[in-house]
Tab-separated table of C-alpha atoms in Angstrom:
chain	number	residue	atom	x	y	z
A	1	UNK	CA	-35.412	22.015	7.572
A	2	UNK	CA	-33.050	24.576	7.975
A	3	UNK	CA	-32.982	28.593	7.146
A	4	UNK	CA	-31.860	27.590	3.340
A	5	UNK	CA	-34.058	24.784	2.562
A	6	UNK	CA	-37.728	25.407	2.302
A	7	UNK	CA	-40.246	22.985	2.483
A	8	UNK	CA	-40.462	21.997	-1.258
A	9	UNK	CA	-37.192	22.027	-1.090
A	10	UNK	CA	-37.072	18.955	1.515
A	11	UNK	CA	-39.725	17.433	-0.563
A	12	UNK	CA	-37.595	17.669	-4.095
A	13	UNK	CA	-34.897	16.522	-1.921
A	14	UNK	CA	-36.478	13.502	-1.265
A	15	UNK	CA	-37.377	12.501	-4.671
A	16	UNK	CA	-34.100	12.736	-5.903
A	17	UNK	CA	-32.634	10.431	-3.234
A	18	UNK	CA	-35.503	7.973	-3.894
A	19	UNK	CA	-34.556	7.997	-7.850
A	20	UNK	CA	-30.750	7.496	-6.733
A	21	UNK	CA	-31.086	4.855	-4.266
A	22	UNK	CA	-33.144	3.183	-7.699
A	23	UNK	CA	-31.480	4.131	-11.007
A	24	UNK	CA	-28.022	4.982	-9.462
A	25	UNK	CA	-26.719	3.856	-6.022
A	26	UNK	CA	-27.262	-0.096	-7.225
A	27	UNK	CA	-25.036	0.418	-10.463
A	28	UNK	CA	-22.055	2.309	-8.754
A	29	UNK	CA	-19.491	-0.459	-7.970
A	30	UNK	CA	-19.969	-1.622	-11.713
A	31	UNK	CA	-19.483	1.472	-12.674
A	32	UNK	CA	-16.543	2.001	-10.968
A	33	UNK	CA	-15.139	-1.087	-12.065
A	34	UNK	CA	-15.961	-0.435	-15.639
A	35	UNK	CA	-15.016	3.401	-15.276
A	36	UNK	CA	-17.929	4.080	-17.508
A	37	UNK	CA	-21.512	5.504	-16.625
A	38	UNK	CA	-23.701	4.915	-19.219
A	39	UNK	CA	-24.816	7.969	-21.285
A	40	UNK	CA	-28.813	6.637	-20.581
A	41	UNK	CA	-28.585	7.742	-16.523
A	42	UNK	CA	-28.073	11.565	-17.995
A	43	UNK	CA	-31.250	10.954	-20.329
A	44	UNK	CA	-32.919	9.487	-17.175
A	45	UNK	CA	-31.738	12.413	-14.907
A	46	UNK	CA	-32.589	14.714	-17.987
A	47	UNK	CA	-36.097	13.872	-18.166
A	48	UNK	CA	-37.120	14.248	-14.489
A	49	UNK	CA	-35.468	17.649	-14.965
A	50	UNK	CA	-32.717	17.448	-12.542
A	51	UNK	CA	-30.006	18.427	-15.280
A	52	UNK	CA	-31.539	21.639	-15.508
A	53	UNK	CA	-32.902	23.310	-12.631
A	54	UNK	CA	-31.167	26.887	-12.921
A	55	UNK	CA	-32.487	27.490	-16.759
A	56	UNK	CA	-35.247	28.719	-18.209
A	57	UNK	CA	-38.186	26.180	-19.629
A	58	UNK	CA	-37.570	27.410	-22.899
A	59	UNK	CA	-34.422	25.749	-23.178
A	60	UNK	CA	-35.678	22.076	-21.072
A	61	UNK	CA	-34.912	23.641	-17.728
A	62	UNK	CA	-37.555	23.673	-14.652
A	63	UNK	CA	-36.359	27.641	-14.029
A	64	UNK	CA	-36.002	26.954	-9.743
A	65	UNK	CA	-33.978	28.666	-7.626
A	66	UNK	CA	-30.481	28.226	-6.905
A	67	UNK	CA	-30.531	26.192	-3.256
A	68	UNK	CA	-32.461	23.117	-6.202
A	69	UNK	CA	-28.966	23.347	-7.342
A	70	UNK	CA	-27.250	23.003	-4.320
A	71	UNK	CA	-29.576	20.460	-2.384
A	72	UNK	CA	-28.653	18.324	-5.932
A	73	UNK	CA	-25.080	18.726	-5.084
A	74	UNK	CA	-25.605	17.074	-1.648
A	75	UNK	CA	-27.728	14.004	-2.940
A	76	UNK	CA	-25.386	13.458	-5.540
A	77	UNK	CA	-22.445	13.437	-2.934
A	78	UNK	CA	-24.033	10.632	-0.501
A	79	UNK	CA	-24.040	8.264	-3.401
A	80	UNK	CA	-20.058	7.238	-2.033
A	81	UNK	CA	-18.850	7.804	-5.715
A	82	UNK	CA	-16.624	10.724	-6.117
A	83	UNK	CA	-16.446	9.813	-9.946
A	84	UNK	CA	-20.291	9.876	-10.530
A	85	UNK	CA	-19.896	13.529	-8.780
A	86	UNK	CA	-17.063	14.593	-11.139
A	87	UNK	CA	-18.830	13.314	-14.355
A	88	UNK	CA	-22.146	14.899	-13.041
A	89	UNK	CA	-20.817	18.196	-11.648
A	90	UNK	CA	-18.794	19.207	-14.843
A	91	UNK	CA	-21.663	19.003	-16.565
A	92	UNK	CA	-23.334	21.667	-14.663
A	93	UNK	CA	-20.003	23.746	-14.127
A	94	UNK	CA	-20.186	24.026	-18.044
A	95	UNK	CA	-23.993	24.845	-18.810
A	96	UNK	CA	-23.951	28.133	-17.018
A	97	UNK	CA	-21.528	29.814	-19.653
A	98	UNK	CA	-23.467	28.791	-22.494
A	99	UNK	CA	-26.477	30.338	-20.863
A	100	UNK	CA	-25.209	33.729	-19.338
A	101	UNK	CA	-22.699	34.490	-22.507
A	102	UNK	CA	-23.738	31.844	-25.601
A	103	UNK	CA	-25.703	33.449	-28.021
A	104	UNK	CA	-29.375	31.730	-29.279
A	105	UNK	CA	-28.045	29.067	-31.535
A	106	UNK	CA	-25.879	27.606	-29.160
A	107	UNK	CA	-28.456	27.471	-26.138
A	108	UNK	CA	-30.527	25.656	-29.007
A	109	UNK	CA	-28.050	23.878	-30.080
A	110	UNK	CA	-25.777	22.462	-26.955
A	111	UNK	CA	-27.336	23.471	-23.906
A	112	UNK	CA	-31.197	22.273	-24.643
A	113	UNK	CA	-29.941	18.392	-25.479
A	114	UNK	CA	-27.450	18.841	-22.174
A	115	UNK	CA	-30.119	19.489	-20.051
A	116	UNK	CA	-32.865	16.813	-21.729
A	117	UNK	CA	-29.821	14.476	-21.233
A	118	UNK	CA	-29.239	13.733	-25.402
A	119	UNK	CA	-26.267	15.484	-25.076
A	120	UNK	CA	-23.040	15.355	-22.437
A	121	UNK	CA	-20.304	17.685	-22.286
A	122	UNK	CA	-16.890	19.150	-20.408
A	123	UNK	CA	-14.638	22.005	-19.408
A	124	UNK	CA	-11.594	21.539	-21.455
A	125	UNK	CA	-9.162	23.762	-19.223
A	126	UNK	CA	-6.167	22.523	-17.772
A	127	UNK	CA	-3.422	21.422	-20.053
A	128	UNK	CA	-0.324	19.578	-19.677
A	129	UNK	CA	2.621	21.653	-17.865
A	130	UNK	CA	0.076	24.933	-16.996
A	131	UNK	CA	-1.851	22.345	-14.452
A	132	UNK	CA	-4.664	24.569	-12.355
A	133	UNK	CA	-3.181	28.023	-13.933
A	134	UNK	CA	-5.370	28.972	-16.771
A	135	UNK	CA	-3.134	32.038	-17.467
A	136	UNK	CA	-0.556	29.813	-18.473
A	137	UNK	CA	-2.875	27.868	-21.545
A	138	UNK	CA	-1.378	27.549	-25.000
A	139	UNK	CA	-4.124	26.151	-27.026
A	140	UNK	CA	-4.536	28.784	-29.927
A	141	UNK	CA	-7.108	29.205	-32.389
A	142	UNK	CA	-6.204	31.220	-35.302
A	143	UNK	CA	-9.547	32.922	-37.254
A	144	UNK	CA	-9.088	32.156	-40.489
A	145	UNK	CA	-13.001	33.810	-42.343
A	146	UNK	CA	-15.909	31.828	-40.656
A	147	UNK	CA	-13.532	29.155	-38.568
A	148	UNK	CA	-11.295	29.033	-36.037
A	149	UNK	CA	-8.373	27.155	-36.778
A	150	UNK	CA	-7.728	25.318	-32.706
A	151	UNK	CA	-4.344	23.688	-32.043
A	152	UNK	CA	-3.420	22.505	-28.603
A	153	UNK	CA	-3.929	20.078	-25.978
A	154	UNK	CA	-5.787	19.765	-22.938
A	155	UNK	CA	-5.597	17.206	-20.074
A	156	UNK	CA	-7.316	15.443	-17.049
A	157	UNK	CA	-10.608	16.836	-18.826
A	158	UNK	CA	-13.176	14.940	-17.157
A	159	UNK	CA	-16.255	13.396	-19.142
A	160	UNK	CA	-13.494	13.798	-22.541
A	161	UNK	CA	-14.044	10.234	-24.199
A	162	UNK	CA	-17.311	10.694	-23.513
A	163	UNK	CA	-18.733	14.146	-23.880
A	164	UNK	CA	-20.124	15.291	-26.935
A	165	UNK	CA	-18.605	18.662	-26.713
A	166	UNK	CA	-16.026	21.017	-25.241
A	167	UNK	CA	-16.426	24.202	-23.853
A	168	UNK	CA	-12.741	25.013	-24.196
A	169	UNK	CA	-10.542	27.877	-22.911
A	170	UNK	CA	-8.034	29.494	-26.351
A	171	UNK	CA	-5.537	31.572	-26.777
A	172	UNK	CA	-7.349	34.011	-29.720
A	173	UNK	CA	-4.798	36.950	-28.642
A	174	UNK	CA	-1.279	35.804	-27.754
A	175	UNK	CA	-0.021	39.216	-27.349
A	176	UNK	CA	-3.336	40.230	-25.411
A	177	UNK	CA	-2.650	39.089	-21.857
A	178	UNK	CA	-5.364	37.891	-19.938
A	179	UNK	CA	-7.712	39.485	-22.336
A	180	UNK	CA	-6.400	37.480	-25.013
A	181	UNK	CA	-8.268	33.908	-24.201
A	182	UNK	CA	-11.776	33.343	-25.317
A	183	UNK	CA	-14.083	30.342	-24.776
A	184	UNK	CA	-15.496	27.758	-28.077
A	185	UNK	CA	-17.637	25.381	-27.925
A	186	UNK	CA	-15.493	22.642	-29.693
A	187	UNK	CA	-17.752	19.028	-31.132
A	188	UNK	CA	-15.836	16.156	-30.219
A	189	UNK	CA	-16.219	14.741	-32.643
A	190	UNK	CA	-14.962	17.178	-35.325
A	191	UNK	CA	-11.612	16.147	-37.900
A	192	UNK	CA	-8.663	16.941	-35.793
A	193	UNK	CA	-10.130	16.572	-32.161
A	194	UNK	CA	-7.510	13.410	-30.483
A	195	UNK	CA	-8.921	11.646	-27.696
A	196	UNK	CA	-6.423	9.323	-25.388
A	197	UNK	CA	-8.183	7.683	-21.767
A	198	UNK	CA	-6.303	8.740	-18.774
A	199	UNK	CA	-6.650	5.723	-15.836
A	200	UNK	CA	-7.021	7.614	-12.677
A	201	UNK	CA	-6.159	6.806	-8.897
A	202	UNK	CA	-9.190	8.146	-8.243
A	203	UNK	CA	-12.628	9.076	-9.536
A	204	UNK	CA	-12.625	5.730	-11.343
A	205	UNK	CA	-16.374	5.920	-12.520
A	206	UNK	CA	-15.636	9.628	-14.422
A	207	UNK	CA	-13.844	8.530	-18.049
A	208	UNK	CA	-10.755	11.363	-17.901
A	209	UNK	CA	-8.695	12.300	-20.871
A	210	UNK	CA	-6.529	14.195	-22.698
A	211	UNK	CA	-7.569	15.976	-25.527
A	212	UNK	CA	-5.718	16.756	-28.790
A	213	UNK	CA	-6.434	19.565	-31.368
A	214	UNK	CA	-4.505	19.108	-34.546
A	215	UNK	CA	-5.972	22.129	-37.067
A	216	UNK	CA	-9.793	21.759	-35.592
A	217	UNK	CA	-11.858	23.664	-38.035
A	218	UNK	CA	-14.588	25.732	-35.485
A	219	UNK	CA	-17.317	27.796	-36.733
A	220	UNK	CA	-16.989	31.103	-35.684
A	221	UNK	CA	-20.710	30.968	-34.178
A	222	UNK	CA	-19.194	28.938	-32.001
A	223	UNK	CA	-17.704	31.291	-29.621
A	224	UNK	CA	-19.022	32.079	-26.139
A	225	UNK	CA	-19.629	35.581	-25.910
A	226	UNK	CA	-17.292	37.600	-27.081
A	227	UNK	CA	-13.576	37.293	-28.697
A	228	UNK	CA	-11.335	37.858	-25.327
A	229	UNK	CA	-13.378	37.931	-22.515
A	230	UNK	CA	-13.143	34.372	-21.761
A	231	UNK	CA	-10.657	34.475	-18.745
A	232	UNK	CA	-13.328	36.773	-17.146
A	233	UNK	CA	-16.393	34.435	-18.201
A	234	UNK	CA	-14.129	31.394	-16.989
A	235	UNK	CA	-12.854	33.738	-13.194
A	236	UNK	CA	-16.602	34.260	-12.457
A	237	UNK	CA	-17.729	30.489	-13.005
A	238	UNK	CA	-15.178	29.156	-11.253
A	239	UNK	CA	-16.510	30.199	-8.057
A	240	UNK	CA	-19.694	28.045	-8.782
A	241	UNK	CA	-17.269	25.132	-8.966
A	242	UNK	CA	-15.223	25.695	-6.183
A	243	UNK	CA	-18.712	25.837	-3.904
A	244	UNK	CA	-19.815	22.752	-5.555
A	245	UNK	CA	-16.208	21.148	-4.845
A	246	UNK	CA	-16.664	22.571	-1.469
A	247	UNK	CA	-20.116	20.904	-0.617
A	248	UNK	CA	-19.177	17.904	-2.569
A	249	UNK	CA	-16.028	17.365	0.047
A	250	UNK	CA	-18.362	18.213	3.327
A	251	UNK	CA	-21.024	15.494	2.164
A	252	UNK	CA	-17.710	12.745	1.713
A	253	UNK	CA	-16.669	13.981	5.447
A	254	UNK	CA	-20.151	13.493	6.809
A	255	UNK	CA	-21.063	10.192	5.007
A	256	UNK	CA	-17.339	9.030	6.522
A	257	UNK	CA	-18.416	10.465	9.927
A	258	UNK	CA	-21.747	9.048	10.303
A	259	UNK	CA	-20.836	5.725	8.769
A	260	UNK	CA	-17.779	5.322	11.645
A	261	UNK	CA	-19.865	6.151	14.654
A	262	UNK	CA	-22.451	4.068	13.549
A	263	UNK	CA	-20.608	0.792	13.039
A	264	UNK	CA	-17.988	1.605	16.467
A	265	UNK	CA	-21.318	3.180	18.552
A	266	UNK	CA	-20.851	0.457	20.870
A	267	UNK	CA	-17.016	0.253	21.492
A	268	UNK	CA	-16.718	4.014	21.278
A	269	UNK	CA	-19.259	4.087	24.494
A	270	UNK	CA	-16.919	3.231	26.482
A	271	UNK	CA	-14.097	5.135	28.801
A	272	UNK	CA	-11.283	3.687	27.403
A	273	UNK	CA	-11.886	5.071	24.016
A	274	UNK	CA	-11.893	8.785	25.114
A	275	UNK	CA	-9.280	10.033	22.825
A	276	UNK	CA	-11.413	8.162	19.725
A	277	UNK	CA	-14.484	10.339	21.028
A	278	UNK	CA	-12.783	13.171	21.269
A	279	UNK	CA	-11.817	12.981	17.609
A	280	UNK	CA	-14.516	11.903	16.254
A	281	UNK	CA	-16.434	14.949	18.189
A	282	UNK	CA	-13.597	17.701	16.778
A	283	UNK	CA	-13.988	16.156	13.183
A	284	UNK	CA	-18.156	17.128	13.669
A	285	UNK	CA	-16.962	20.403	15.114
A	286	UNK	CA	-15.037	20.976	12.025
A	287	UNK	CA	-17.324	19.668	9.461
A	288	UNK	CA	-20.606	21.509	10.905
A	289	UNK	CA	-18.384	25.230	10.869
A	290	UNK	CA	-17.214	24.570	7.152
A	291	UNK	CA	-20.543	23.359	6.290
A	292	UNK	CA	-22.283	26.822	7.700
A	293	UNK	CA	-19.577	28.399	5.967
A	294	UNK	CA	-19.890	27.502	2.632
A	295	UNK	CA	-24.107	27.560	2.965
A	296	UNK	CA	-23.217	31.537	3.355
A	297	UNK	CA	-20.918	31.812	0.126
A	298	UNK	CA	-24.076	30.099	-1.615
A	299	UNK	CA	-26.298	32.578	-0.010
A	300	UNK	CA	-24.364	34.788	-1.499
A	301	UNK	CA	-23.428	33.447	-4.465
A	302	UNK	CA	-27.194	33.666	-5.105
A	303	UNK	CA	-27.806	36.952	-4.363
A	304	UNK	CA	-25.422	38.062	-6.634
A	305	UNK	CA	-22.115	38.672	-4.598
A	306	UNK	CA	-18.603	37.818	-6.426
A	307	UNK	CA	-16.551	36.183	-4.266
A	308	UNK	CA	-13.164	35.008	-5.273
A	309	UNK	CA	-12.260	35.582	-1.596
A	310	UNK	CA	-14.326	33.009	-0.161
A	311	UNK	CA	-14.833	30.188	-2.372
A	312	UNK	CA	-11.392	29.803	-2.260
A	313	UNK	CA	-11.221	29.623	1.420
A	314	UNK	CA	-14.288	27.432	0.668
A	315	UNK	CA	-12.828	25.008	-1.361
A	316	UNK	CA	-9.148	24.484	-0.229
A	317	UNK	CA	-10.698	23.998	3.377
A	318	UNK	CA	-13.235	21.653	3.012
A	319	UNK	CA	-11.498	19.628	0.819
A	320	UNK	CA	-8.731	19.508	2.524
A	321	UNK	CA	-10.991	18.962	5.953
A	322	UNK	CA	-12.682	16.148	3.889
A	323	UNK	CA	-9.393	14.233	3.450
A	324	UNK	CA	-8.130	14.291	6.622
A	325	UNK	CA	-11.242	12.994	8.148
A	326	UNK	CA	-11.532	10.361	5.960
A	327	UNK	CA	-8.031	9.070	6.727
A	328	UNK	CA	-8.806	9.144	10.407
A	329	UNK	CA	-12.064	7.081	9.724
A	330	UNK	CA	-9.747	4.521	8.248
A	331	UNK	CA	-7.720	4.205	10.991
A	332	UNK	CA	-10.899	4.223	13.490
A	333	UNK	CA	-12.070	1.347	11.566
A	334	UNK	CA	-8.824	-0.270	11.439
A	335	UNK	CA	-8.872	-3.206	9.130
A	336	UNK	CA	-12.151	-3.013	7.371
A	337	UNK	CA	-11.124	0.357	6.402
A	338	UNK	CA	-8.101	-0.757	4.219
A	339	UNK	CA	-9.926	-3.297	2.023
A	340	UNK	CA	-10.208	-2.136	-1.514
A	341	UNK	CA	-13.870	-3.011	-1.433
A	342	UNK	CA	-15.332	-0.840	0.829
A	343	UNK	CA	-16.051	1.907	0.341
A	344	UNK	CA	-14.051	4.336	2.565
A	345	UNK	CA	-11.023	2.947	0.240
A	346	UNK	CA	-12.891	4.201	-2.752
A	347	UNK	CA	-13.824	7.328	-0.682
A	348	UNK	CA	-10.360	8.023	0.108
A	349	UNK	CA	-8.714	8.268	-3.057
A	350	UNK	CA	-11.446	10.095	-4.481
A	351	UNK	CA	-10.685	12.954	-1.909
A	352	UNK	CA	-7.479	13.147	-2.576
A	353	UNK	CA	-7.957	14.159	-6.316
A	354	UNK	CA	-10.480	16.966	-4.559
A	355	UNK	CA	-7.780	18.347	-3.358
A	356	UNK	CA	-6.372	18.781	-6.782
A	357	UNK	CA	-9.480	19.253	-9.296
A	358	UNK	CA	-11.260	22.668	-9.224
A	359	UNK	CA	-7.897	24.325	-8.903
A	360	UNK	CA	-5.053	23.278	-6.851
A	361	UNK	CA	-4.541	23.821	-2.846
A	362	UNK	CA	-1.089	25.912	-3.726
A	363	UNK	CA	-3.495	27.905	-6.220
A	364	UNK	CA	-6.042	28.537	-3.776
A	365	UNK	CA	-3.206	29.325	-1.422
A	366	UNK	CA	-1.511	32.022	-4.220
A	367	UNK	CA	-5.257	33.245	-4.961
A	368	UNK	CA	-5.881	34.202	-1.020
A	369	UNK	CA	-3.102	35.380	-0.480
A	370	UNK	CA	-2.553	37.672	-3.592
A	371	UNK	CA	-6.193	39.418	-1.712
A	372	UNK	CA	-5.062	39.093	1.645
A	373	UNK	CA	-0.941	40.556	1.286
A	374	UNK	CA	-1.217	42.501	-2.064
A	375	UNK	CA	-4.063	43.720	-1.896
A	376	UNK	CA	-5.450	42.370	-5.296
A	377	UNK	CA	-9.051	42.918	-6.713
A	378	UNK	CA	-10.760	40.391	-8.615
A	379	UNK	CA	-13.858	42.135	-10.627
A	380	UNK	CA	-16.720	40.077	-11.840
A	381	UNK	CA	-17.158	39.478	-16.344
């Protein structure tokens, strides 16, 4: 038990693996192979409440604190699927703006059934050519009395064919800058909304996709919050993501780790294999100072701290820390580590989208060093 866990914490913790080692761990390769997790795991998760620990009861939610959130995070990593993660994480990257900036109706409406698990849903962010910069989105939506009239496209939105909703950055303002984006929630299935599958490298179990708008009629009750503050909403819940990226990536390095000492224990006991020991004692090195790392941006995150700062370093190290180890695990394990049925393969090039996914390494890079060399302030929505 450690300084952030208490002991119903360990005990939750324990639950949840037991319920993933039984409803989700057995199912992963077909998953994988299908690229498809069936919509009845979320009404499984839903029910046992794990969908929903940060939110009020009101709304389905269990109303626990925010380490539930982050011990969930961890479980949900050692399953070896960095697809399930993806499909599972957006999910909860999503919820959060509904519930700090969505009025009644919509927490009524689209968060309660996401957290009972009726419902599934998405960011719809990125789009093709602006990549991880949000500034650079040119989806508009025009108001036009009680709609928005949405025309765009979005891409790489994971949980897309799926999901039963977007929560989807706009242009409302063109002329307005940064404060000219808002956020709607968009039904996927309303007249206009195109939906193509996009077949990954990685993250094979997720369904990815690119998203069309062609004149989407969307209620006006529909908008998060208010009309222009949605590059603010979307700057303060990224950090969320990038610690959940962040944790997801240390959890890949351990599970790589632990799995390689375990199967070489024997050879690597020996004098001959120094330099292998010595790696594989740096990679723990790194892993354990990252992990301590980002456990203080959560503690911080909880208590109420903005940090653009540090969940950037966060994210772009650990992820990056979680790829490299991986590849070295691959070579320590020589030829089982190259067949495209274990595992570490799968692990692999799921890391390497981790690297991409939550906002690039070059925009992590741009986004440190914009703080660091000129002196730029980030303030909180």
């Amino acid at each position: 038990m450690s300084r952030y866990y208490t002991a119903e914490h360990e005990k939750k913790r324990k639950e949840i693996k037991a319920f993933f080692d039984q409803e989700v761990k057995p199912n992963i390769d077909q998953w994988e192979k299908e690229q498809h997790i069936p919509k009845s795991i979320w009404k499984k998760m839903g029910e046992k409440g794990y969908l929903g620990f940060g939110f009020p009861k009101e709304y389905g939610g269990t109303n626990r604190d925010f380490w539930y959130n982050v011990l969930l995070v961890e479980e949900v990593s050692k399953i070896r699927s960095g697809g399930f993660n993806a499909a599972f994480g957006i999910t909860q990257m999503a919820l959060p703006y509904i519930y700090k900036y969505g009025s009644d109706f919509l927490k009524e409406k689209y968060l309660k059934p996401v957290v009972l698990g009726d419902m599934n849903c998405c960011m719809a962010i990125t789009e093709p050519g602006g990549g991880s910069d949000v500034a650079n989105a040119k989806t508009v939506a025009v108001k036009e009395g009680d709609f928005y009239i949405v025309n765009g496209s979005k891409t790489f939105i994971t949980n897309g064919i799926l999901g039963d909703f977007f929560v989807t950055v706009v242009k409302t303002d063109p002329n307005a800058g940064f404060a000219g984006f808002s956020l709607l929630i968009i039904d996927a299935n309303a007249e206009g909304v195109i939906r193509n599958p996009i077949h990954k490298m990685g993250w094979h179990a997720s369904d990815t996709a690119e998203i069309g708008f062609n004149n989407v009629k969307v209620p006006v009750e529909n908008l998060i919050g208010t009309e222009g503050s949605g590059f603010f909403y979307l700057m303060g819940g990224l950090q969320y993501e990038r610690l959940s990226m962040a944790l997801g990536s240390i959890n890949d390095a351990v599970n790589a780790l632990n799995y390689t000492i375990q199967q070489k224990a024997k050879l690597l006991k020996g004098a001959d294999n120094q330099q292998k020991r010595h790696d594989l004692a740096q990679m723990v090195a790194d892993v354990e100072l990252s992990k301590q790392f980002v456990y203080q941006c959560c503690k911080n995150h909880e208590e109420g701290e903005y940090m653009v700062l540090e969940c950037s370093i966060a994210k772009v190290n650990a992820t990056a820390l979680a790829d490299k180890i991986i590849i070295k695990c691959i070579e320590i394990m020589e030829d089982l580590g190259v067949r495209e049925d274990h595992f570490l393969a799968r692990m692999y090039r799921d890391s390497r989208i981790g690297t991409i996914g939550g906002g690039s390494q070059e925009i992590m890079f741009e986004i440190i060093s914009k703080m660091v060399i000129d002196d730029k302030k980030y303030d909180a929505a």
